[in-house]
mmCIF file of C-alpha atoms in Angstrom:
data_model
loop_
_atom_site.group_PDB
_atom_site.id
_atom_site.type_symbol
_atom_site.label_atom_id
_atom_site.label_comp_id
_atom_site.label_asym_id
_atom_site.label_seq_id
_atom_site.Cartn_x
_atom_site.Cartn_y
_atom_site.Cartn_z
ATOM 1 C CA MET A 1 3.082 2.447 34.470
ATOM 2 C CA SER A 2 4.615 5.930 34.552
ATOM 3 C CA SER A 3 2.525 8.806 33.218
ATOM 4 C CA LYS A 4 5.545 9.733 31.097
ATOM 5 C CA TRP A 5 4.912 6.750 28.871
ATOM 6 C CA LEU A 6 3.172 7.544 25.596
ATOM 7 C CA SER A 7 0.365 5.565 24.031
ATOM 8 C CA LEU A 8 1.036 4.352 20.505
ATOM 9 C CA GLU A 9 -1.412 6.948 19.157
ATOM 10 C CA GLU A 10 0.324 9.765 21.047
ATOM 11 C CA ALA A 11 3.726 8.635 19.799
ATOM 12 C CA LEU A 12 2.464 8.317 16.249
ATOM 13 C CA THR A 13 0.904 11.788 16.345
ATOM 14 C CA LYS A 14 4.158 13.319 17.590
ATOM 15 C CA ALA A 15 6.177 11.399 15.004
ATOM 16 C CA LEU A 16 3.936 12.414 12.102
ATOM 17 C CA ASP A 17 3.966 16.035 13.214
ATOM 18 C CA ALA A 18 7.760 15.953 13.000
ATOM 19 C CA ALA A 19 7.791 14.186 9.615
ATOM 20 C CA LYS A 20 7.676 16.824 6.889
ATOM 21 C CA ALA A 21 6.835 15.691 3.378
ATOM 22 C CA ILE A 22 9.460 16.218 0.716
ATOM 23 C CA THR A 23 8.322 18.106 -2.387
ATOM 24 C CA ASP A 24 10.967 17.341 -5.025
ATOM 25 C CA VAL A 25 9.316 16.069 -8.219
ATOM 26 C CA GLU A 26 10.615 13.967 -11.070
ATOM 27 C CA GLN A 27 8.980 12.552 -14.171
ATOM 28 C CA VAL A 28 9.231 8.817 -14.831
ATOM 29 C CA SER A 29 7.863 6.373 -17.361
ATOM 30 C CA ILE A 30 4.646 4.701 -16.269
ATOM 31 C CA PHE A 31 6.595 1.438 -16.529
ATOM 32 C CA ASP A 32 8.862 2.718 -13.735
ATOM 33 C CA ALA A 33 6.117 4.342 -11.643
ATOM 34 C CA HIS A 34 4.850 1.339 -9.666
ATOM 35 C CA ASN A 35 4.800 2.055 -5.906
ATOM 36 C CA ARG A 36 5.791 5.700 -6.430
ATOM 37 C CA ILE A 37 3.845 8.627 -4.948
ATOM 38 C CA LEU A 38 1.924 10.808 -7.412
ATOM 39 C CA ALA A 39 3.080 14.438 -7.257
ATOM 40 C CA GLN A 40 -0.053 16.095 -8.662
ATOM 41 C CA ASP A 41 -3.622 15.251 -9.613
ATOM 42 C CA VAL A 42 -4.028 13.557 -12.984
ATOM 43 C CA VAL A 43 -6.989 14.888 -14.970
ATOM 44 C CA ALA A 44 -8.642 13.042 -17.862
ATOM 45 C CA ASN A 45 -8.165 14.483 -21.322
ATOM 46 C CA VAL A 46 -9.987 11.657 -23.130
ATOM 47 C CA ASP A 47 -13.570 10.460 -22.745
ATOM 48 C CA VAL A 48 -13.905 6.761 -21.871
ATOM 49 C CA PRO A 49 -15.512 5.283 -23.861
ATOM 50 C CA PRO A 50 -14.712 7.837 -26.583
ATOM 51 C CA TRP A 51 -17.963 6.932 -28.365
ATOM 52 C CA ASP A 52 -21.094 4.845 -27.815
ATOM 53 C CA ASN A 53 -19.939 1.251 -28.184
ATOM 54 C CA SER A 54 -21.278 -2.261 -27.990
ATOM 55 C CA ALA A 55 -21.088 -4.041 -24.643
ATOM 56 C CA MET A 56 -21.671 -7.432 -26.307
ATOM 57 C CA ASP A 57 -21.044 -9.428 -29.417
ATOM 58 C CA GLY A 58 -24.363 -9.216 -31.253
ATOM 59 C CA TYR A 59 -26.379 -7.128 -33.711
ATOM 60 C CA ALA A 60 -26.938 -3.370 -33.723
ATOM 61 C CA VAL A 61 -30.588 -2.544 -34.374
ATOM 62 C CA ASN A 62 -33.142 0.272 -34.120
ATOM 63 C CA THR A 63 -35.818 -0.595 -31.537
ATOM 64 C CA GLU A 64 -38.261 2.072 -32.769
ATOM 65 C CA GLU A 65 -38.298 0.482 -36.180
ATOM 66 C CA LEU A 66 -38.792 -2.968 -34.671
ATOM 67 C CA GLU A 67 -41.839 -1.684 -32.774
ATOM 68 C CA GLN A 68 -43.297 -0.050 -35.861
ATOM 69 C CA THR A 69 -42.883 -3.004 -38.194
ATOM 70 C CA ALA A 70 -43.095 -5.937 -35.777
ATOM 71 C CA ALA A 71 -40.258 -7.366 -37.827
ATOM 72 C CA SER A 72 -38.044 -9.993 -36.282
ATOM 73 C CA LYS A 73 -36.024 -10.921 -39.361
ATOM 74 C CA LEU A 74 -33.462 -8.375 -40.547
ATOM 75 C CA GLU A 75 -30.944 -8.332 -43.373
ATOM 76 C CA VAL A 76 -27.338 -8.123 -42.186
ATOM 77 C CA GLN A 77 -26.004 -4.841 -43.551
ATOM 78 C CA GLY A 78 -22.401 -5.499 -42.617
ATOM 79 C CA VAL A 79 -19.957 -6.390 -39.863
ATOM 80 C CA ILE A 80 -18.329 -3.927 -37.437
ATOM 81 C CA THR A 81 -15.336 -5.254 -35.505
ATOM 82 C CA ALA A 82 -13.389 -3.513 -32.737
ATOM 83 C CA GLY A 83 -11.087 -0.929 -34.277
ATOM 84 C CA MET A 84 -13.375 -0.079 -37.204
ATOM 85 C CA ARG A 85 -16.475 2.028 -37.755
ATOM 86 C CA ALA A 86 -19.476 1.594 -40.075
ATOM 87 C CA ASP A 87 -19.160 3.659 -43.257
ATOM 88 C CA THR A 88 -22.902 4.221 -43.534
ATOM 89 C CA PRO A 89 -25.817 4.637 -41.086
ATOM 90 C CA LEU A 90 -28.007 1.653 -40.230
ATOM 91 C CA GLN A 91 -30.678 1.280 -42.909
ATOM 92 C CA PRO A 92 -34.350 0.387 -42.317
ATOM 93 C CA GLY A 93 -35.012 -3.349 -42.109
ATOM 94 C CA LYS A 94 -31.365 -4.161 -41.513
ATOM 95 C CA ALA A 95 -28.919 -4.884 -38.712
ATOM 96 C CA PHE A 96 -25.167 -4.578 -38.308
ATOM 97 C CA LYS A 97 -23.320 -7.528 -36.864
ATOM 98 C CA ILE A 98 -21.139 -5.903 -34.181
ATOM 99 C CA MET A 99 -18.356 -7.004 -31.860
ATOM 100 C CA THR A 100 -17.714 -5.973 -28.254
ATOM 101 C CA GLY A 101 -16.138 -2.521 -28.058
ATOM 102 C CA ALA A 102 -16.956 -1.489 -31.624
ATOM 103 C CA PRO A 103 -18.643 1.911 -32.198
ATOM 104 C CA VAL A 104 -22.431 1.711 -32.480
ATOM 105 C CA PRO A 105 -23.476 2.787 -35.995
ATOM 106 C CA GLU A 106 -25.623 5.840 -36.632
ATOM 107 C CA ASN A 107 -29.410 5.153 -36.376
ATOM 108 C CA ALA A 108 -28.888 2.116 -34.086
ATOM 109 C CA ASN A 109 -29.986 2.385 -30.446
ATOM 110 C CA ALA A 110 -29.588 -1.155 -29.096
ATOM 111 C CA VAL A 111 -27.499 -4.282 -29.459
ATOM 112 C CA VAL A 112 -29.134 -7.707 -29.439
ATOM 113 C CA MET A 113 -26.928 -10.305 -27.766
ATOM 114 C CA ILE A 114 -25.816 -12.910 -30.257
ATOM 115 C CA GLU A 115 -27.244 -15.564 -27.902
ATOM 116 C CA ASN A 116 -30.713 -14.051 -28.487
ATOM 117 C CA THR A 117 -30.520 -14.346 -32.279
ATOM 118 C CA SER A 118 -30.111 -16.865 -35.043
ATOM 119 C CA GLU A 119 -28.805 -16.359 -38.564
ATOM 120 C CA ILE A 120 -30.574 -17.792 -41.601
ATOM 121 C CA GLU A 121 -29.385 -17.289 -45.175
ATOM 122 C CA GLY A 122 -27.722 -13.935 -44.565
ATOM 123 C CA ALA A 123 -30.532 -12.627 -42.410
ATOM 124 C CA MET A 124 -30.699 -12.271 -38.649
ATOM 125 C CA VAL A 125 -33.685 -13.489 -36.658
ATOM 126 C CA ILE A 126 -34.364 -11.859 -33.278
ATOM 127 C CA ASN A 127 -35.496 -14.417 -30.708
ATOM 128 C CA LYS A 128 -35.733 -11.874 -27.871
ATOM 129 C CA ARG A 129 -36.401 -8.240 -28.623
ATOM 130 C CA PRO A 130 -34.156 -5.639 -26.971
ATOM 131 C CA ILE A 131 -35.181 -2.391 -25.325
ATOM 132 C CA ALA A 132 -33.696 0.983 -26.269
ATOM 133 C CA GLN A 133 -30.053 1.419 -25.199
ATOM 134 C CA GLU A 134 -29.708 -2.240 -24.233
ATOM 135 C CA ASN A 135 -26.070 -3.447 -24.335
ATOM 136 C CA ILE A 136 -24.732 -0.023 -25.297
ATOM 137 C CA ARG A 137 -22.005 1.666 -23.295
ATOM 138 C CA LYS A 138 -22.533 5.395 -23.643
ATOM 139 C CA LYS A 139 -19.760 7.831 -24.472
ATOM 140 C CA ALA A 140 -17.943 9.065 -21.323
ATOM 141 C CA ASN A 141 -20.048 6.913 -18.994
ATOM 142 C CA ASP A 142 -16.829 5.730 -17.295
ATOM 143 C CA ILE A 143 -14.612 8.814 -17.553
ATOM 144 C CA ALA A 144 -15.455 12.285 -18.833
ATOM 145 C CA ARG A 145 -12.822 14.721 -19.988
ATOM 146 C CA GLY A 146 -11.885 16.921 -17.019
ATOM 147 C CA ASP A 147 -12.521 14.245 -14.371
ATOM 148 C CA THR A 148 -9.803 13.790 -11.730
ATOM 149 C CA LEU A 149 -8.493 10.290 -12.362
ATOM 150 C CA VAL A 150 -5.884 9.861 -9.624
ATOM 151 C CA LYS A 151 -5.268 12.232 -6.717
ATOM 152 C CA LYS A 152 -1.969 13.708 -5.636
ATOM 153 C CA GLY A 153 -0.400 11.603 -2.901
ATOM 154 C CA THR A 154 -1.680 8.295 -4.263
ATOM 155 C CA ARG A 155 0.754 5.387 -4.132
ATOM 156 C CA LEU A 156 0.618 4.144 -7.705
ATOM 157 C CA HIS A 157 -0.254 0.506 -8.300
ATOM 158 C CA ALA A 158 -1.058 -1.537 -11.389
ATOM 159 C CA GLU A 159 -4.678 -0.360 -11.556
ATOM 160 C CA HIS A 160 -3.671 3.325 -11.511
ATOM 161 C CA LEU A 161 -1.024 2.817 -14.174
ATOM 162 C CA MET A 162 -3.468 0.968 -16.430
ATOM 163 C CA LEU A 163 -5.876 3.889 -16.073
ATOM 164 C CA LEU A 164 -3.182 6.424 -16.941
ATOM 165 C CA SER A 165 -2.126 4.368 -19.926
ATOM 166 C CA SER A 166 -5.738 4.242 -21.141
ATOM 167 C CA GLN A 167 -5.564 8.043 -21.278
ATOM 168 C CA GLY A 168 -2.524 7.909 -23.524
ATOM 169 C CA LYS A 169 -0.093 8.922 -20.787
ATOM 170 C CA ASN A 170 3.341 7.326 -20.987
ATOM 171 C CA ALA A 171 4.963 9.326 -18.163
ATOM 172 C CA VAL A 172 3.881 10.690 -14.805
ATOM 173 C CA ASP A 173 5.140 13.200 -12.235
ATOM 174 C CA VAL A 174 6.074 11.557 -8.930
ATOM 175 C CA ILE A 175 7.795 12.571 -5.704
ATOM 176 C CA ARG A 176 11.468 11.701 -5.811
ATOM 177 C CA LYS A 177 12.451 8.668 -3.799
ATOM 178 C CA LEU A 178 12.988 9.315 -0.111
ATOM 179 C CA ARG A 179 16.606 8.707 0.874
ATOM 180 C CA VAL A 180 16.775 6.580 4.017
ATOM 181 C CA GLY A 181 19.917 5.596 5.882
ATOM 182 C CA VAL A 182 20.104 2.502 8.067
ATOM 183 C CA VAL A 183 22.765 1.825 10.716
ATOM 184 C CA ALA A 184 23.261 -0.564 13.631
ATOM 185 C CA THR A 185 25.243 0.576 16.654
ATOM 186 C CA GLY A 186 26.990 -1.569 19.216
ATOM 187 C CA SER A 187 30.476 -2.946 19.891
ATOM 188 C CA GLU A 188 28.893 -6.350 20.516
ATOM 189 C CA LEU A 189 27.809 -6.637 16.864
ATOM 190 C CA ALA A 190 29.620 -8.422 14.036
ATOM 191 C CA ALA A 191 28.634 -8.154 10.387
ATOM 192 C CA PRO A 192 27.224 -11.360 8.876
ATOM 193 C CA GLY A 193 29.970 -13.050 6.871
ATOM 194 C CA SER A 194 32.774 -11.537 8.947
ATOM 195 C CA ALA A 195 34.848 -12.993 11.750
ATOM 196 C CA ARG A 196 33.031 -12.819 15.081
ATOM 197 C CA ALA A 197 34.690 -12.434 18.455
ATOM 198 C CA ASP A 198 33.468 -14.752 21.188
ATOM 199 C CA THR A 199 31.818 -11.755 22.899
ATOM 200 C CA GLN A 200 29.909 -10.691 19.780
ATOM 201 C CA ILE A 201 26.688 -11.637 18.032
ATOM 202 C CA PHE A 202 25.875 -11.332 14.348
ATOM 203 C CA GLU A 203 23.935 -8.173 13.580
ATOM 204 C CA SER A 204 20.448 -8.655 12.076
ATOM 205 C CA ASN A 205 18.503 -5.393 12.448
ATOM 206 C CA ARG A 206 19.799 -3.586 9.362
ATOM 207 C CA VAL A 207 18.590 -6.200 6.905
ATOM 208 C CA GLY A 208 15.259 -6.490 8.709
ATOM 209 C CA VAL A 209 14.592 -2.753 8.811
ATOM 210 C CA SER A 210 15.865 -2.327 5.245
ATOM 211 C CA SER A 211 13.551 -5.052 3.977
ATOM 212 C CA ILE A 212 10.559 -3.478 5.721
ATOM 213 C CA LEU A 213 11.350 -0.082 4.207
ATOM 214 C CA GLN A 214 12.038 -1.454 0.728
ATOM 215 C CA ASN A 215 8.304 -2.155 0.522
ATOM 216 C CA GLU A 216 7.840 1.624 0.579
ATOM 217 C CA ASN A 217 10.109 2.056 -2.466
ATOM 218 C CA VAL A 218 12.733 4.246 -0.827
ATOM 219 C CA GLU A 219 16.380 4.758 -1.769
ATOM 220 C CA LEU A 220 18.289 2.926 0.957
ATOM 221 C CA ILE A 221 21.819 3.716 2.082
ATOM 222 C CA ASP A 222 23.456 1.173 4.385
ATOM 223 C CA PHE A 223 25.836 2.819 6.865
ATOM 224 C CA GLY A 224 26.863 -0.547 8.279
ATOM 225 C CA ILE A 225 27.740 -1.167 11.928
ATOM 226 C CA VAL A 226 29.298 1.465 14.175
ATOM 227 C CA GLU A 227 30.886 0.645 17.533
ATOM 228 C CA ASP A 228 29.867 2.325 20.782
ATOM 229 C CA ASP A 229 32.390 5.093 20.310
ATOM 230 C CA GLU A 230 31.514 8.788 20.537
ATOM 231 C CA ILE A 231 33.924 9.918 17.819
ATOM 232 C CA SER A 232 32.771 7.270 15.327
ATOM 233 C CA LEU A 233 29.093 7.907 16.044
ATOM 234 C CA ARG A 234 29.462 11.680 15.748
ATOM 235 C CA LYS A 235 31.199 11.289 12.381
ATOM 236 C CA LEU A 236 28.538 8.858 11.183
ATOM 237 C CA PHE A 237 25.556 11.065 12.014
ATOM 238 C CA THR A 238 27.241 14.203 10.673
ATOM 239 C CA ASP A 239 27.896 12.407 7.388
ATOM 240 C CA ALA A 240 24.358 10.999 7.257
ATOM 241 C CA SER A 241 22.786 14.421 7.782
ATOM 242 C CA SER A 242 24.178 15.557 4.433
ATOM 243 C CA ARG A 243 23.146 12.429 2.519
ATOM 244 C CA VAL A 244 19.732 11.197 3.652
ATOM 245 C CA ASP A 245 16.259 12.497 4.498
ATOM 246 C CA VAL A 246 15.737 9.958 7.277
ATOM 247 C CA MET A 247 18.300 8.113 9.394
ATOM 248 C CA VAL A 248 17.141 4.924 11.119
ATOM 249 C CA SER A 249 19.416 3.623 13.846
ATOM 250 C CA SER A 250 19.019 0.512 15.984
ATOM 251 C CA GLY A 251 20.613 0.272 19.414
ATOM 252 C CA GLY A 252 22.166 2.879 21.646
ATOM 253 C CA VAL A 253 18.925 4.652 22.601
ATOM 254 C CA SER A 254 18.503 3.087 26.029
ATOM 255 C CA VAL A 255 20.036 4.247 29.308
ATOM 256 C CA GLY A 256 23.254 2.224 29.472
ATOM 257 C CA ASP A 257 26.676 3.740 30.055
ATOM 258 C CA ALA A 258 27.676 3.113 26.420
ATOM 259 C CA ASP A 259 24.397 4.288 24.883
ATOM 260 C CA TYR A 260 25.788 7.441 23.289
ATOM 261 C CA VAL A 261 23.378 7.879 20.377
ATOM 262 C CA LYS A 262 20.808 10.094 22.121
ATOM 263 C CA ASP A 263 23.438 12.490 23.473
ATOM 264 C CA ILE A 264 25.187 12.825 20.120
ATOM 265 C CA ILE A 265 21.950 13.515 18.224
ATOM 266 C CA ALA A 266 21.047 16.107 20.882
ATOM 267 C CA GLU A 267 24.507 17.705 20.487
ATOM 268 C CA LEU A 268 24.293 17.845 16.682
ATOM 269 C CA GLY A 269 20.604 18.730 16.459
ATOM 270 C CA ALA A 270 17.673 17.823 18.692
ATOM 271 C CA ILE A 271 16.372 14.633 20.281
ATOM 272 C CA ASP A 272 13.185 13.522 21.998
ATOM 273 C CA PHE A 273 13.328 10.176 23.777
ATOM 274 C CA TRP A 274 10.098 8.349 24.473
ATOM 275 C CA LYS A 275 8.959 5.351 26.396
ATOM 276 C CA ILE A 276 6.000 3.990 24.452
ATOM 277 C CA ALA A 277 3.392 1.764 26.065
ATOM 278 C CA VAL A 278 3.856 -1.077 23.592
ATOM 279 C CA LYS A 279 5.362 -4.527 23.893
ATOM 280 C CA PRO A 280 7.764 -5.381 22.399
ATOM 281 C CA GLY A 281 9.295 -1.989 21.747
ATOM 282 C CA LYS A 282 9.121 0.629 24.499
ATOM 283 C CA PRO A 283 12.215 2.826 23.818
ATOM 284 C CA PHE A 284 12.033 5.032 20.731
ATOM 285 C CA ALA A 285 13.952 8.197 19.923
ATOM 286 C CA LEU A 286 12.969 10.863 17.417
ATOM 287 C CA GLY A 287 15.197 13.784 16.522
ATOM 288 C CA ASN A 288 16.814 15.708 13.733
ATOM 289 C CA ILE A 289 20.195 16.831 12.484
ATOM 290 C CA ASN A 290 19.757 19.778 10.126
ATOM 291 C CA ASN A 291 17.049 18.600 7.718
ATOM 292 C CA THR A 292 17.531 14.893 8.421
ATOM 293 C CA LEU A 293 14.958 13.185 10.630
ATOM 294 C CA PHE A 294 16.386 10.660 13.069
ATOM 295 C CA CYS A 295 14.564 7.524 14.254
ATOM 296 C CA GLY A 296 16.218 5.519 17.014
ATOM 297 C CA LEU A 297 14.964 1.957 17.393
ATOM 298 C CA PRO A 298 15.655 -0.478 20.225
ATOM 299 C CA GLY A 299 18.568 -2.838 19.672
ATOM 300 C CA ASN A 300 16.565 -5.973 20.434
ATOM 301 C CA PRO A 301 15.737 -7.527 17.019
ATOM 302 C CA VAL A 302 12.056 -8.282 17.691
ATOM 303 C CA SER A 303 11.522 -4.852 19.255
ATOM 304 C CA SER A 304 13.302 -3.227 16.320
ATOM 305 C CA PHE A 305 11.125 -5.165 13.872
ATOM 306 C CA VAL A 306 7.852 -4.185 15.575
ATOM 307 C CA THR A 307 8.677 -0.504 16.129
ATOM 308 C CA ALA A 308 9.884 -0.178 12.529
ATOM 309 C CA LYS A 309 6.470 -1.363 11.360
ATOM 310 C CA LEU A 310 4.453 0.674 13.864
ATOM 311 C CA LEU A 311 6.355 3.967 13.757
ATOM 312 C CA VAL A 312 9.024 4.169 11.056
ATOM 313 C CA VAL A 313 6.816 3.002 8.184
ATOM 314 C CA PRO A 314 4.125 5.644 8.915
ATOM 315 C CA ILE A 315 6.858 8.295 9.150
ATOM 316 C CA ILE A 316 8.212 7.220 5.756
ATOM 317 C CA LYS A 317 4.742 7.316 4.170
ATOM 318 C CA LYS A 318 4.113 10.805 5.552
ATOM 319 C CA MET A 319 7.457 12.112 4.284
ATOM 320 C CA GLN A 320 6.764 10.642 0.860
ATOM 321 C CA GLY A 321 3.547 12.652 0.713
ATOM 322 C CA GLN A 322 1.281 9.607 0.710
ATOM 323 C CA LEU A 323 -2.378 10.576 0.873
ATOM 324 C CA ASP A 324 -4.033 7.652 2.620
ATOM 325 C CA ALA A 325 -3.935 6.237 6.168
ATOM 326 C CA TYR A 326 -0.602 5.406 7.739
ATOM 327 C CA MET A 327 -1.613 2.705 10.224
ATOM 328 C CA PRO A 328 -0.980 -0.943 9.329
ATOM 329 C CA PHE A 329 -3.801 -3.047 7.908
ATOM 330 C CA SER A 330 -5.638 -5.198 10.456
ATOM 331 C CA VAL A 331 -8.578 -7.599 10.647
ATOM 332 C CA SER A 332 -10.671 -9.114 13.420
ATOM 333 C CA ALA A 333 -10.082 -12.711 14.482
ATOM 334 C CA THR A 334 -11.224 -15.150 17.171
ATOM 335 C CA ILE A 335 -8.584 -16.238 19.660
ATOM 336 C CA THR A 336 -8.172 -20.001 20.145
ATOM 337 C CA THR A 337 -6.504 -19.973 23.559
ATOM 338 C CA THR A 338 -6.685 -18.257 26.938
ATOM 339 C CA ILE A 339 -4.277 -15.442 27.786
ATOM 340 C CA ASN A 340 -3.432 -13.993 31.182
ATOM 341 C CA ARG A 341 -0.974 -11.129 31.377
ATOM 342 C CA ARG A 342 -0.157 -7.923 33.218
ATOM 343 C CA ALA A 343 -2.084 -5.019 31.725
ATOM 344 C CA GLY A 344 -0.462 -1.667 31.026
ATOM 345 C CA ARG A 345 1.115 -1.877 27.570
ATOM 346 C CA ARG A 346 -0.396 -2.668 24.195
ATOM 347 C CA ASP A 347 0.980 -6.093 23.381
ATOM 348 C CA PHE A 348 1.785 -7.092 19.799
ATOM 349 C CA GLN A 349 2.044 -10.841 20.219
ATOM 350 C CA ARG A 350 3.507 -13.045 17.516
ATOM 351 C CA ALA A 351 0.838 -15.457 16.295
ATOM 352 C CA THR A 352 -0.542 -17.492 13.418
ATOM 353 C CA MET A 353 -3.864 -16.711 11.782
ATOM 354 C CA VAL A 354 -5.871 -19.175 9.697
ATOM 355 C CA LYS A 355 -9.352 -19.314 8.225
ATOM 356 C CA ASN A 356 -11.655 -21.877 9.772
ATOM 357 C CA GLU A 357 -14.150 -24.004 7.839
ATOM 358 C CA CYS A 358 -16.705 -21.163 8.047
ATOM 359 C CA GLY A 359 -14.292 -18.742 6.416
ATOM 360 C CA ASP A 360 -13.649 -16.724 9.595
ATOM 361 C CA TRP A 361 -10.202 -15.812 10.903
ATOM 362 C CA GLU A 362 -8.839 -17.578 13.973
ATOM 363 C CA VAL A 363 -5.610 -16.600 15.703
ATOM 364 C CA THR A 364 -3.278 -18.544 17.981
ATOM 365 C CA PRO A 365 -0.484 -16.666 19.802
ATOM 366 C CA PHE A 366 2.817 -18.392 20.526
ATOM 367 C CA LYS A 367 3.468 -19.494 24.078
ATOM 368 C CA SER A 368 6.843 -17.730 24.164
ATOM 369 C CA GLN A 369 6.575 -13.983 23.537
ATOM 370 C CA SER A 370 10.135 -13.154 24.533
ATOM 371 C CA SER A 371 11.466 -10.227 22.524
ATOM 372 C CA GLY A 372 14.757 -12.083 22.233
ATOM 373 C CA VAL A 373 13.265 -15.003 20.300
ATOM 374 C CA MET A 374 13.620 -14.178 16.581
ATOM 375 C CA THR A 375 12.048 -17.477 15.527
ATOM 376 C CA SER A 376 8.784 -16.161 16.935
ATOM 377 C CA ILE A 377 8.759 -13.703 14.017
ATOM 378 C CA THR A 378 9.783 -16.174 11.318
ATOM 379 C CA SER A 379 7.158 -18.660 12.480
ATOM 380 C CA ALA A 380 4.411 -16.034 12.764
ATOM 381 C CA ASN A 381 2.211 -14.677 10.005
ATOM 382 C CA CYS A 382 0.634 -11.906 12.096
ATOM 383 C CA LEU A 383 0.842 -9.779 15.213
ATOM 384 C CA MET A 384 -2.088 -10.219 17.595
ATOM 385 C CA VAL A 385 -2.957 -6.969 19.344
ATOM 386 C CA VAL A 386 -3.874 -7.082 23.036
ATOM 387 C CA PRO A 387 -5.105 -3.653 24.270
ATOM 388 C CA GLU A 388 -3.388 -1.872 27.160
ATOM 389 C CA ASP A 389 -6.225 -2.387 29.628
ATOM 390 C CA VAL A 390 -6.813 -6.084 28.907
ATOM 391 C CA SER A 391 -5.247 -8.599 31.271
ATOM 392 C CA GLU A 392 -7.227 -11.676 30.269
ATOM 393 C CA LEU A 393 -8.594 -13.138 27.035
ATOM 394 C CA GLN A 394 -10.790 -16.216 26.765
ATOM 395 C CA VAL A 395 -11.207 -18.688 23.909
ATOM 396 C CA GLY A 396 -13.675 -17.200 21.442
ATOM 397 C CA ASP A 397 -12.903 -13.546 22.234
ATOM 398 C CA LYS A 398 -12.435 -11.204 19.279
ATOM 399 C CA VAL A 399 -9.040 -9.543 18.850
ATOM 400 C CA GLU A 400 -7.353 -7.339 16.276
ATOM 401 C CA VAL A 401 -4.618 -8.964 14.184
ATOM 402 C CA MET A 402 -2.103 -7.366 11.840
ATOM 403 C CA PRO A 403 -0.985 -9.680 9.008
ATOM 404 C CA LEU A 404 2.756 -9.507 8.473
ATOM 405 C CA HIS A 405 2.299 -10.036 4.746
ATOM 406 C CA PHE A 406 -0.811 -9.531 2.600
#
């Protein structure tokens, strides 16, 4: 393999260095904030819990008094439900019946679980004595005012939004949506639903790439299909550079006579063409026109699919200002078949992963790994990763697998 080929890590480092995070901020309702990127740290302004409260349904008592009197039968002074507070402190020889979440009354320092009591003629009998502070959640033991709740750059999910809501927040500052353009290039392509010449195939990369990127909650602009024509391509990329933050193109980045995309991007801005030591994939172009980043994917559908996941998605996350790791999620699995191949490129083989009866992951790669076989993606539920330097795998060997959906 040529020394000019980049490892995936080298390509990713170069790509992320070129991907500059946008900084435009907008405020949205927390009901519209799912999957958005937080623009600034959120700090607590409310203690949680706001007061000492009962962790159980039971009876609020004073353990010191119980020790002094050896009493186990107490008069029920009243009932405290969630959303109310006792009007008077706990009196000697008495107990408050209390519900989960209700404020602990003054003079009480423990809650006896209702399962450890019995009630007889308006009095409560303790069957198992509590210790001090038992079943009491202390004020601010979860969140104290001034704590950082969610950090800038966090992709907001349901758990974050519930936390913000518990602080009384109904809106949040987020990074504006990244504007991403998608285009397919090639005179051999026909749009699905249109008439197709007998020398054409129906184009499939735009919908695949768009669907992958929709998971990142971007604003997508579909630029359609553009023929292998210098004038049309130049007009397209000039237009895109004024409308989107990132332009993702498939096709036209190889070395054929009609592969004009690289030259046009270089003319309008700058281009860096890489051969990456991955399979499927290999050709990838990164460039810019003004402030628009350009990503050029291979035209082969499977290669386009894989490189979009491995390189474009991390670029998108970086430009959105996402805080956490950019690499796809992976797990370890045991391979169920023998593989012999030529080493040199990291191979992302289409495969199926299942849990065996012991609860461990097993993975079986498909026999056909041709990058022209789209059904290998639709039938797969993961990509099995074979390292560059590995030429042979035996049944029972451990490999890394990347679930396609989780």
